[in-house]
Short mmCIF file of C-alpha atoms in Angstrom, two decimals:
data_model
loop_
_atom_site.label_atom_id
_atom_site.label_comp_id
_atom_site.label_asym_id
_atom_site.label_seq_id
_atom_site.Cartn_x
_atom_site.Cartn_y
_atom_site.Cartn_z
CA MET G 118 -22.85 -23.85 10.06
CA THR G 119 -25.69 -21.55 8.98
CA VAL G 120 -26.92 -18.52 10.83
CA ARG G 121 -30.19 -16.54 11.00
CA TRP G 122 -30.27 -12.87 11.95
CA CYS G 123 -33.10 -11.16 13.85
CA ALA G 124 -33.76 -7.81 15.48
CA LEU G 125 -33.05 -7.51 19.20
CA LEU G 126 -32.07 -4.44 21.22
CA LEU G 127 -29.67 -2.85 18.73
CA GLY G 128 -31.51 -4.64 15.97
CA VAL G 129 -29.08 -7.54 15.92
CA CYS G 130 -28.96 -11.05 17.29
CA PHE G 131 -27.41 -14.36 16.33
CA LEU G 132 -29.66 -17.44 16.10
CA ALA G 133 -28.63 -20.90 15.13
CA SER G 134 -30.88 -23.91 15.00
CA PRO G 135 -30.23 -27.16 13.18
CA ALA G 136 -33.94 -27.47 12.51
CA SER G 137 -34.47 -24.00 11.10
CA ALA G 138 -31.11 -22.84 9.83
CA LEU G 139 -31.11 -20.40 6.95
CA ALA G 140 -28.25 -19.54 4.64
CA ILE G 141 -26.72 -16.11 5.16
CA SER G 142 -27.05 -13.82 2.19
CA PRO G 143 -24.43 -11.14 1.41
CA ASP G 144 -27.14 -8.47 1.72
CA ALA G 145 -28.00 -9.71 5.22
CA VAL G 146 -24.34 -9.63 6.23
CA ARG G 147 -23.97 -6.14 4.78
CA ASP G 148 -27.04 -4.97 6.68
CA LEU G 149 -25.70 -6.40 9.91
CA ALA G 150 -22.30 -4.83 9.27
CA SER G 151 -24.02 -1.44 9.19
CA ARG G 152 -25.28 -2.10 12.72
CA VAL G 153 -22.41 -4.00 14.31
CA GLY G 154 -19.57 -2.05 12.68
CA PRO G 155 -20.28 1.34 14.29
CA VAL G 156 -20.64 -0.27 17.74
CA VAL G 157 -17.28 -2.01 17.29
CA GLY G 158 -15.65 1.18 15.99
CA GLN G 159 -16.90 3.25 18.90
CA ALA G 160 -15.67 0.71 21.45
CA ALA G 161 -12.29 0.32 19.71
CA THR G 162 -11.68 4.06 20.09
CA CYS G 163 -12.21 4.10 23.86
CA ARG G 164 -9.17 3.16 25.90
CA GLU G 165 -11.35 2.43 28.92
CA ILE G 166 -12.90 -0.53 27.08
CA ALA G 167 -10.90 -3.77 27.10
CA GLN G 168 -9.95 -4.38 23.48
CA GLY G 169 -10.23 -8.14 23.92
CA ARG G 170 -14.01 -7.69 24.06
CA VAL G 171 -13.95 -5.76 20.80
CA GLN G 172 -11.72 -8.32 19.11
CA THR G 173 -14.09 -11.12 20.11
CA ILE G 174 -16.95 -9.45 18.24
CA ILE G 175 -14.74 -8.77 15.23
CA ASP G 176 -13.52 -12.36 15.09
CA GLN G 177 -17.08 -13.66 15.24
CA PHE G 178 -18.23 -11.32 12.52
CA SER G 179 -15.28 -12.33 10.33
CA GLU G 180 -16.65 -15.87 10.41
CA VAL G 181 -20.09 -14.53 9.45
CA ILE G 182 -18.50 -12.77 6.46
CA ARG G 183 -16.77 -15.98 5.44
CA GLN G 184 -20.07 -17.87 5.53
CA GLY G 185 -22.00 -15.13 3.78
CA SER G 186 -19.72 -14.87 0.74
CA SER G 187 -19.60 -17.27 -2.17
CA ASN G 188 -16.27 -16.10 -3.62
CA THR G 189 -13.16 -14.09 -2.78
CA GLY G 190 -14.36 -10.89 -4.45
CA GLU G 191 -17.64 -10.94 -2.54
CA ARG G 192 -15.80 -11.62 0.71
CA ASP G 193 -13.36 -8.74 0.11
CA GLY G 194 -16.28 -6.41 -0.55
CA LEU G 195 -17.99 -7.42 2.69
CA ILE G 196 -14.74 -6.92 4.60
CA ARG G 197 -14.33 -3.43 3.16
CA SER G 198 -17.95 -2.65 4.03
CA PHE G 199 -17.49 -3.84 7.62
CA ASN G 200 -14.24 -1.88 7.97
CA SER G 201 -15.90 1.29 6.67
CA TYR G 202 -18.65 0.98 9.28
CA ILE G 203 -16.02 0.43 11.97
CA ALA G 204 -14.32 3.62 10.78
CA GLU G 205 -17.68 5.39 10.93
CA GLY G 206 -18.05 4.36 14.56
CA ARG G 207 -14.57 5.59 15.41
CA GLY G 208 -15.43 8.88 13.77
CA ARG G 209 -18.49 9.29 15.97
CA VAL G 210 -16.32 9.20 19.08
CA ALA G 211 -13.62 11.37 17.54
CA SER G 212 -16.21 14.02 16.62
CA SER G 213 -17.89 13.76 20.07
CA GLN G 214 -21.17 12.51 18.59
CA VAL G 215 -20.86 9.55 20.97
CA ASN G 216 -18.98 9.41 24.28
CA CYS G 217 -17.21 6.37 25.70
CA GLN G 218 -19.90 5.79 28.31
CA THR G 219 -22.46 5.35 25.54
CA ALA G 220 -20.00 3.21 23.54
CA GLU G 221 -19.54 0.93 26.57
CA ARG G 222 -23.30 0.61 27.05
CA GLN G 223 -23.93 -0.25 23.40
CA LEU G 224 -21.12 -2.80 23.34
CA ALA G 225 -22.47 -4.40 26.52
CA GLU G 226 -25.95 -4.59 24.96
CA LEU G 227 -24.52 -6.29 21.89
CA GLU G 228 -22.57 -8.73 24.05
CA ARG G 229 -25.67 -9.43 26.12
CA SER G 230 -27.79 -10.18 23.06
CA LEU G 231 -25.12 -12.52 21.73
CA SER G 232 -24.79 -14.23 25.09
CA GLN G 233 -28.56 -14.71 25.37
CA GLN G 234 -28.75 -16.25 21.94
CA GLN G 235 -25.84 -18.52 22.80
CA SER G 236 -27.80 -19.76 25.83
CA ALA G 237 -30.87 -20.30 23.66
CA ALA G 238 -28.84 -22.13 21.00
CA PRO G 239 -25.96 -24.11 22.52
CA SER G 240 -24.93 -25.34 19.10
CA LEU G 241 -23.92 -21.80 18.15
CA SER G 242 -20.17 -21.72 17.62
CA PHE G 243 -19.97 -17.92 17.97
CA SER G 244 -19.39 -18.11 21.73
CA LEU G 245 -18.38 -14.98 23.58
CA ALA G 246 -15.40 -15.53 25.83
CA PRO G 247 -15.31 -14.27 28.44
CA SER G 248 -18.98 -13.41 28.95
CA THR G 249 -19.94 -9.89 29.98
CA ALA G 250 -20.60 -11.08 33.52
CA ALA G 251 -17.30 -12.89 33.76
CA ALA G 252 -15.47 -9.93 32.31
CA ALA G 253 -17.00 -7.68 34.91
CA THR G 254 -15.61 -9.80 37.75
CA GLN G 255 -12.08 -9.93 36.37
CA PRO G 256 -9.60 -7.26 37.51
CA THR G 257 -8.79 -6.18 33.95
CA ALA G 258 -8.82 -2.51 34.83
CA ASN G 259 -5.64 -3.00 36.86
CA LEU G 260 -3.80 -4.95 34.19
CA PRO G 261 -1.97 -3.49 31.18
CA PRO G 262 -3.64 -4.25 27.84
CA PRO G 263 -2.26 -7.32 26.06
CA LEU G 264 0.44 -6.60 23.51
CA PRO G 265 -0.77 -6.79 19.91
CA ARG G 266 0.54 -9.27 17.38
CA GLY G 267 4.08 -8.48 16.29
CA VAL G 268 4.87 -6.40 19.38
CA SER G 269 6.93 -7.66 22.31
CA GLU G 270 8.56 -5.86 25.22
CA THR G 271 11.69 -5.43 23.09
CA GLU G 272 10.67 -5.17 19.42
CA ILE G 273 8.05 -4.35 16.79
CA ARG G 274 8.10 -6.63 13.74
CA PHE G 275 7.08 -5.48 10.27
CA GLY G 276 6.95 -7.66 7.17
CA THR G 277 7.56 -6.94 3.50
CA VAL G 278 6.78 -9.15 0.50
CA ILE G 279 9.24 -8.24 -2.25
CA PRO G 280 10.87 -10.07 -5.19
CA PHE G 281 14.41 -10.95 -4.08
CA SER G 282 14.55 -13.19 -7.13
CA GLY G 283 13.27 -12.56 -10.65
CA VAL G 284 13.27 -9.48 -12.83
CA ARG G 285 12.70 -6.98 -9.99
CA LYS G 286 15.25 -8.24 -7.49
CA GLU G 287 17.44 -5.11 -7.54
CA SER G 288 14.52 -2.77 -6.86
CA ALA G 289 13.46 -5.11 -4.07
CA ARG G 290 16.91 -5.06 -2.54
CA GLN G 291 17.00 -1.27 -2.66
CA MET G 292 13.58 -0.97 -1.00
CA LYS G 293 14.74 -3.21 1.86
CA VAL G 294 17.95 -1.21 2.25
CA GLY G 295 16.00 2.06 2.50
CA ILE G 296 13.53 0.79 5.11
CA GLU G 297 16.25 -0.84 7.19
CA THR G 298 18.35 2.33 7.07
CA ALA G 299 15.49 4.27 8.67
CA PHE G 300 14.74 1.46 11.14
CA ASN G 301 18.40 1.19 12.20
CA ARG G 302 18.68 4.92 12.74
CA ALA G 303 15.52 4.95 14.85
CA ASN G 304 16.73 1.94 16.85
CA ASP G 305 20.03 3.65 17.65
CA ALA G 306 18.04 6.63 18.93
CA GLY G 307 16.08 4.47 21.39
CA GLY G 308 13.57 2.80 19.09
CA ILE G 309 9.83 3.20 19.61
CA ASN G 310 9.39 3.78 23.34
CA GLY G 311 12.28 1.41 23.95
CA ARG G 312 11.26 -1.21 21.36
CA LYS G 313 13.50 -1.96 18.39
CA LEU G 314 12.03 -2.04 14.88
CA ARG G 315 12.67 -5.18 12.88
CA LEU G 316 11.96 -5.83 9.19
CA ILE G 317 11.33 -9.40 8.04
CA ALA G 318 11.24 -10.00 4.27
CA ALA G 319 9.64 -12.76 2.22
CA ASP G 320 10.33 -13.38 -1.46
CA ASP G 321 7.49 -13.86 -3.94
CA ALA G 322 9.76 -13.59 -7.02
CA TYR G 323 7.38 -10.99 -8.55
CA ASP G 324 5.01 -13.93 -9.08
CA PRO G 325 1.45 -13.22 -7.83
CA SER G 326 0.83 -16.94 -7.32
CA LYS G 327 3.46 -16.86 -4.55
CA THR G 328 2.30 -13.65 -2.87
CA ILE G 329 -0.32 -15.09 -0.52
CA GLY G 330 2.10 -17.79 0.61
CA ALA G 331 4.65 -15.10 1.46
CA MET G 332 2.04 -12.97 3.25
CA THR G 333 0.86 -15.99 5.23
CA HIS G 334 4.41 -16.85 6.26
CA LEU G 335 4.99 -13.34 7.58
CA TYR G 336 1.64 -13.00 9.32
CA GLU G 337 1.21 -16.50 10.74
CA LYS G 338 4.76 -17.72 11.35
CA GLU G 339 6.68 -14.48 11.87
CA GLN G 340 3.70 -12.83 13.58
CA VAL G 341 4.39 -9.40 12.06
CA PHE G 342 2.50 -6.33 13.27
CA GLY G 343 1.95 -4.98 9.76
CA PHE G 344 3.42 -4.70 6.26
CA ILE G 345 5.57 -2.03 4.60
CA GLY G 346 7.02 -1.61 1.11
CA ASN G 347 5.33 -4.52 -0.69
CA MET G 348 6.08 -4.49 -4.42
CA GLY G 349 4.14 -5.23 -7.61
CA THR G 350 0.69 -4.15 -8.79
CA ALA G 351 -0.61 -7.68 -9.46
CA ASN G 352 1.02 -8.86 -6.23
CA ASN G 353 -0.55 -6.08 -4.17
CA ALA G 354 -3.95 -6.84 -5.70
CA LEU G 355 -3.79 -10.11 -3.76
CA ALA G 356 -1.86 -8.94 -0.71
CA ILE G 357 -4.17 -6.06 0.19
CA PRO G 358 -7.36 -8.14 0.67
CA TYR G 359 -5.29 -10.53 2.81
CA ALA G 360 -4.15 -7.66 5.03
CA LEU G 361 -7.61 -6.07 5.17
CA GLU G 362 -9.24 -9.30 6.28
CA ARG G 363 -6.82 -9.39 9.20
CA ARG G 364 -7.04 -5.65 9.87
CA ALA G 365 -3.26 -5.39 9.43
CA LEU G 366 -1.54 -2.16 8.41
CA PHE G 367 -0.44 -2.15 4.75
CA PHE G 368 1.91 0.80 4.55
CA ALA G 369 3.66 2.49 1.62
CA PRO G 370 3.53 -0.25 -1.03
CA TYR G 371 5.97 0.38 -3.88
CA SER G 372 3.20 0.92 -6.39
CA GLY G 373 1.42 3.88 -7.88
CA SER G 374 -1.53 1.81 -9.10
CA ALA G 375 -5.18 2.53 -8.44
CA ILE G 376 -5.43 -0.85 -6.68
CA VAL G 377 -3.73 0.62 -3.61
CA ARG G 378 -5.69 3.90 -3.82
CA ARG G 379 -9.38 3.18 -3.45
CA ASP G 380 -11.89 5.99 -3.00
CA PRO G 381 -12.81 6.11 -0.18
CA PRO G 382 -9.50 4.62 0.95
CA ASP G 383 -9.26 1.22 2.60
CA ARG G 384 -8.79 1.89 6.31
CA TYR G 385 -5.52 -0.02 6.68
CA VAL G 386 -3.83 0.95 3.40
CA PHE G 387 -1.59 4.05 3.32
CA ASN G 388 0.62 5.33 0.51
CA TYR G 389 3.58 7.66 0.52
CA ARG G 390 4.15 8.07 -3.21
CA ALA G 391 2.24 9.78 -5.99
CA SER G 392 0.16 7.60 -8.29
CA TYR G 393 1.04 6.32 -11.75
CA ALA G 394 -1.78 8.50 -13.09
CA GLU G 395 -0.06 11.56 -11.58
CA GLU G 396 3.32 10.51 -12.99
CA THR G 397 1.98 9.88 -16.49
CA ALA G 398 0.08 13.18 -16.40
CA ALA G 399 3.35 14.96 -15.61
CA ILE G 400 5.10 13.13 -18.46
CA VAL G 401 2.33 13.96 -20.97
CA HIS G 402 2.47 17.62 -19.92
CA TYR G 403 6.26 17.65 -20.32
CA LEU G 404 6.24 16.00 -23.74
CA MET G 405 3.38 18.04 -25.17
CA LYS G 406 3.91 21.45 -23.54
CA VAL G 407 7.67 21.59 -22.99
CA LYS G 408 8.93 19.39 -25.85
CA ARG G 409 6.03 20.32 -28.18
CA ILE G 410 5.43 16.74 -29.34
CA PRO G 411 1.90 16.09 -30.65
CA ALA G 412 -0.12 13.28 -29.12
CA LYS G 413 -0.17 11.28 -32.38
CA GLN G 414 3.62 10.96 -32.12
CA ILE G 415 3.60 9.72 -28.51
CA ALA G 416 3.30 5.98 -27.86
CA VAL G 417 3.07 3.84 -24.73
CA PHE G 418 5.28 0.81 -24.09
CA ALA G 419 3.57 -1.06 -21.25
CA GLN G 420 3.83 -4.43 -19.54
CA ASN G 421 0.76 -6.60 -20.21
CA ASP G 422 -0.72 -6.64 -16.71
CA GLY G 423 -2.38 -4.40 -14.14
CA TYR G 424 0.77 -2.31 -13.79
CA GLY G 425 0.93 -1.61 -17.51
CA ASP G 426 -2.84 -1.09 -17.76
CA ASP G 427 -2.79 1.40 -14.91
CA GLY G 428 -0.02 3.45 -16.51
CA ALA G 429 -1.62 3.31 -19.96
CA ASN G 430 -4.95 4.41 -18.51
CA GLY G 431 -3.15 7.32 -16.87
CA VAL G 432 -1.78 8.40 -20.25
CA ALA G 433 -5.23 8.16 -21.85
CA LYS G 434 -6.69 10.25 -19.03
CA ALA G 435 -3.96 12.87 -19.42
CA PHE G 436 -4.63 13.03 -23.17
CA ARG G 437 -8.35 13.54 -22.53
CA ALA G 438 -7.48 16.41 -20.19
CA GLN G 439 -5.73 17.98 -23.19
CA GLY G 440 -8.87 17.50 -25.30
CA ILE G 441 -7.51 14.46 -27.18
CA THR G 442 -10.00 11.61 -27.49
CA ASP G 443 -8.15 9.38 -29.98
CA PRO G 444 -7.06 5.98 -28.59
CA ILE G 445 -3.49 5.86 -27.32
CA ILE G 446 -0.86 3.98 -29.30
CA ARG G 447 0.22 1.08 -27.09
CA TYR G 448 2.90 -1.55 -27.52
CA GLY G 449 3.04 -4.38 -24.98
CA PHE G 450 5.19 -7.22 -23.70
CA PRO G 451 4.43 -10.21 -21.43
CA ARG G 452 4.73 -9.62 -17.70
CA GLY G 453 8.07 -10.52 -16.14
CA THR G 454 9.81 -11.14 -19.51
CA LEU G 455 12.22 -9.41 -21.91
CA GLU G 456 10.14 -10.33 -24.97
CA VAL G 457 10.02 -6.90 -26.62
CA ASP G 458 10.58 -7.77 -30.29
CA GLU G 459 6.92 -7.43 -31.30
CA ALA G 460 6.71 -4.01 -29.67
CA VAL G 461 9.92 -2.96 -31.42
CA SER G 462 8.49 -4.01 -34.81
CA GLN G 463 5.28 -2.09 -34.18
CA LEU G 464 7.21 1.04 -33.27
CA LYS G 465 9.36 0.85 -36.39
CA ALA G 466 6.28 0.49 -38.61
CA GLN G 467 4.31 3.31 -36.96
CA LYS G 468 3.29 6.26 -39.14
CA PRO G 469 3.76 9.11 -38.49
CA THR G 470 7.08 8.41 -36.83
CA ILE G 471 6.93 8.20 -33.06
CA LYS G 472 9.01 10.85 -31.26
CA ALA G 473 8.47 9.83 -27.64
CA VAL G 474 7.58 6.63 -25.80
CA ILE G 475 6.05 6.63 -22.33
CA MET G 476 7.34 3.44 -20.69
CA ILE G 477 5.44 1.43 -18.08
CA ALA G 478 7.98 -1.34 -17.74
CA THR G 479 10.57 -3.00 -15.52
CA ASP G 480 14.25 -2.05 -15.73
CA ARG G 481 15.63 -4.81 -17.94
CA ALA G 482 12.65 -4.84 -20.32
CA ALA G 483 12.91 -1.05 -20.65
CA ALA G 484 16.65 -1.29 -21.34
CA LYS G 485 16.10 -4.01 -23.94
CA PHE G 486 13.46 -1.91 -25.71
CA ILE G 487 15.76 1.14 -25.72
CA GLU G 488 18.65 -0.95 -27.07
CA LYS G 489 16.58 -2.34 -29.95
CA THR G 490 14.96 0.96 -31.01
CA HIS G 491 17.81 3.41 -30.42
CA GLU G 492 19.25 3.16 -33.93
CA ALA G 493 15.96 2.46 -35.71
CA VAL G 494 14.28 5.66 -34.46
CA PRO G 495 17.03 8.25 -33.83
CA GLY G 496 16.28 10.98 -31.31
CA LEU G 497 13.45 9.07 -29.63
CA ILE G 498 12.64 10.25 -26.09
CA TYR G 499 12.14 7.44 -23.57
CA ALA G 500 10.05 8.64 -20.60
CA ASN G 501 9.83 6.12 -17.74
CA ILE G 502 7.77 6.22 -14.57
CA SER G 503 9.56 5.74 -11.25
CA ALA G 504 8.60 2.07 -10.76
CA VAL G 505 11.06 1.13 -13.51
CA GLY G 506 13.88 1.15 -10.94
CA SER G 507 16.09 4.13 -11.72
CA SER G 508 19.51 2.84 -10.68
CA SER G 509 19.12 -0.59 -12.23
CA LEU G 510 17.87 0.96 -15.50
CA ALA G 511 20.90 3.26 -15.57
CA ALA G 512 23.23 0.32 -14.87
CA GLU G 513 21.71 -1.71 -17.72
CA LEU G 514 22.06 1.18 -20.18
CA LYS G 515 25.64 2.01 -19.16
CA LEU G 516 26.62 -1.54 -20.03
CA LEU G 517 25.38 -0.88 -23.56
CA GLY G 518 27.40 2.33 -23.94
CA PRO G 519 27.06 6.07 -23.25
CA LYS G 520 24.88 6.79 -26.29
CA TYR G 521 22.08 4.64 -24.86
CA THR G 522 21.57 6.93 -21.87
CA LYS G 523 20.69 9.89 -24.08
CA ASN G 524 17.06 11.11 -24.00
CA VAL G 525 16.14 8.77 -21.13
CA ILE G 526 13.82 10.41 -18.60
CA VAL G 527 12.49 8.98 -15.33
CA THR G 528 9.87 10.64 -13.16
CA GLN G 529 10.40 10.19 -9.44
CA GLY G 530 8.28 10.19 -6.29
CA VAL G 531 11.27 11.48 -4.33
CA PRO G 532 13.75 14.34 -4.84
CA SER G 533 17.10 13.94 -6.56
CA VAL G 534 19.56 11.77 -4.64
CA ALA G 535 22.22 14.22 -5.82
CA GLY G 536 20.39 17.11 -4.14
CA TYR G 537 21.08 18.91 -0.89
CA SER G 538 17.75 18.99 0.91
CA SER G 539 18.02 18.16 4.61
CA LEU G 540 16.15 14.89 4.05
CA VAL G 541 18.51 13.72 1.30
CA LEU G 542 21.55 14.63 3.39
CA ASP G 543 20.13 12.72 6.38
CA TYR G 544 19.47 9.75 4.11
CA LYS G 545 23.00 9.73 2.70
CA THR G 546 24.56 10.00 6.15
CA ALA G 547 22.46 7.13 7.50
CA LEU G 548 23.02 5.01 4.37
CA GLU G 549 26.79 5.38 4.70
CA LYS G 550 26.62 4.45 8.39
CA TYR G 551 24.44 1.36 8.12
CA PHE G 552 25.23 0.19 4.58
CA PRO G 553 28.77 1.48 3.88
CA GLY G 554 29.64 1.48 0.21
CA GLU G 555 25.97 1.37 -0.88
CA ALA G 556 25.30 4.08 -3.49
CA PRO G 557 22.33 6.42 -2.96
CA ASP G 558 19.33 5.20 -4.93
CA TYR G 559 15.84 6.52 -5.65
CA THR G 560 14.09 3.33 -4.54
CA SER G 561 16.01 3.08 -1.27
CA LEU G 562 15.36 6.80 -0.67
CA GLU G 563 11.64 6.11 -1.08
CA GLY G 564 11.87 3.26 1.42
CA PHE G 565 13.73 5.56 3.83
CA ILE G 566 11.08 8.30 3.54
CA SER G 567 8.17 5.87 3.91
CA ALA G 568 9.72 4.25 6.98
CA ASN G 569 10.36 7.63 8.59
CA ILE G 570 6.70 8.61 8.23
CA LEU G 571 5.73 5.33 9.86
CA ILE G 572 8.27 5.87 12.65
CA GLN G 573 6.79 9.28 13.45
CA ALA G 574 3.32 7.75 13.68
CA LEU G 575 4.51 4.86 15.87
CA LYS G 576 6.13 7.28 18.31
CA GLN G 577 2.85 9.17 18.64
CA THR G 578 0.71 6.07 19.27
CA THR G 579 0.45 4.94 22.92
CA PRO G 580 -0.51 2.29 23.76
CA LEU G 581 0.31 0.76 20.41
CA ASP G 582 -2.25 -1.17 18.42
CA THR G 583 -3.29 -1.11 14.78
CA GLU G 584 -6.51 0.85 15.24
CA ARG G 585 -4.83 3.61 17.23
CA LEU G 586 -1.95 3.71 14.76
CA VAL G 587 -4.38 4.17 11.86
CA ASP G 588 -6.10 6.98 13.77
CA THR G 589 -2.70 8.60 14.36
CA LEU G 590 -1.79 8.38 10.68
CA GLU G 591 -5.12 9.89 9.64
CA SER G 592 -4.49 12.83 11.98
CA MET G 593 -0.99 13.60 10.65
CA GLN G 594 -0.95 16.90 8.75
CA ASN G 595 1.90 18.97 7.28
CA ILE G 596 4.61 16.40 8.03
CA ASP G 597 7.95 18.11 7.39
CA LEU G 598 10.73 15.60 6.68
CA GLY G 599 12.87 18.12 4.82
CA LEU G 600 11.67 17.13 1.34
CA GLY G 601 10.89 20.67 0.30
CA SER G 602 7.19 19.83 0.33
CA LYS G 603 5.03 18.82 3.28
CA LEU G 604 3.14 15.56 3.55
CA SER G 605 -0.34 14.94 4.94
CA PHE G 606 -2.86 12.19 5.56
CA GLY G 607 -6.55 12.37 6.48
CA ARG G 608 -9.58 10.14 6.89
CA ALA G 609 -10.36 10.53 3.20
CA GLU G 610 -6.72 10.93 2.12
CA HIS G 611 -4.35 7.99 2.59
CA GLN G 612 -1.69 9.26 0.15
CA ALA G 613 0.93 11.53 1.71
CA SER G 614 2.60 12.96 -1.39
CA HIS G 615 1.35 14.12 -4.78
CA LYS G 616 4.60 15.70 -5.96
CA ILE G 617 6.49 14.49 -9.03
CA TRP G 618 10.19 15.16 -9.60
CA GLY G 619 11.83 14.90 -13.03
CA THR G 620 15.24 13.36 -13.79
CA ALA G 621 17.17 12.57 -16.96
CA LEU G 622 20.28 10.47 -17.57
CA ASP G 623 23.41 12.21 -18.85
CA GLU G 624 26.13 10.53 -20.92
CA THR G 625 27.84 9.23 -17.78
CA GLY G 626 24.67 7.40 -16.75
CA THR G 627 24.03 9.82 -13.88
CA TYR G 628 20.57 11.27 -13.22
CA GLN G 629 20.26 15.04 -13.37
CA ALA G 630 17.22 16.96 -12.17
CA ILE G 631 14.99 18.46 -14.89
CA GLU G 632 11.96 20.73 -14.74
CA LEU G 633 8.75 19.08 -15.92
CA GLU G 634 6.72 22.30 -16.11
#
């Protein structure tokens, strides 16, 4: 089906005619998004307006986007553009530039123009149901709003796509444990206004080709309300557009990559943790300023994919901030493998001798690299970012022997699990209750923190739907979970924490806190 746009009332109308159909260009869709989006956003903010009417317009426009894009990248761009205009409309109501009476009138005018064009062109498949007139005669004002996807009278379902199989399965397991610990504690305290939280996981084996299938299973079959804790940079690069197209919350992915941190932020994507760029900047500062290692003796060992690229770019940026413009020294290895021999050979041959390696790797690949270079380059410092999986890295190194844990550093997006902050104590108490015998872990602590932020937002959002939940999250300032630092979101800030904690393994394979400054 092809569609022609023309100006009518708000400057928008839908026309379809087999005899005079014109293809939709992306520019035309983008122009229309700038007109329709604010109207939709304004109406979505007003509780007096039945949200089924708003959803009808959104669903129709989603089809227009599909027709107006020739590839996935173009479609994702149009979706982001439409979502940004919706956010603009919501902001107009929030800032009192537009009141709900005006929002209702503008929505009705848009519905009327669509309805008129439908009458003029019966072949148009963008039918409005129910029509404005029919909606006016229905007693919707006396009925509660329909429950959103993933929400029943007794539960709220969230999904997570994580690799239960493959090289990242232990980190995935820990993330699930952390989220479920927080969910279980909230459920025992009465849940979210009487509804229990439920986490449903799907395995993509850390393989991006399986990610969309897992997302589809959760969204279509399990009917989840939103997503939390998804893992993998390359995986999230595919999962996020899927969630955005469906206007589903994508909360606290286990990734510090730029892919999940667009500027301005995607409306439905929120992060808890600091970015890889912030972690690598902290590592570079520590190595150069605290350990006094020159840049020419610092190398990067990075997985050959978006994850590794993001971390390596962070190192290069941190070097430039120190006035160093020389290219970074980078050794790589194939994604999802333990094939580190080439990187080991490059390190051994490097002149001058490398004194520190910044590692953007998974746990087993990092451990294998440490094992094969430990004797060849004595005294080498191995500085890992948090996504390595702290506990599983320590376990791998302890199997090799106590000497392999020496000079191994890991930056963290959470405080020490051996600490005594109120948050860490709460976490340990809940972990022991719901997963007895499970050792405290940095990844599960991150899942616990992320889930608790989400729980606070859910409790403050009534009635519950995605748009109101996003508005609640964007309004949350100075969240005090007992971390020792407060967390905040905003319309232009969808990352709650920017703090980096430092840890280092001792000879027993236990992480001890270190100062990075």
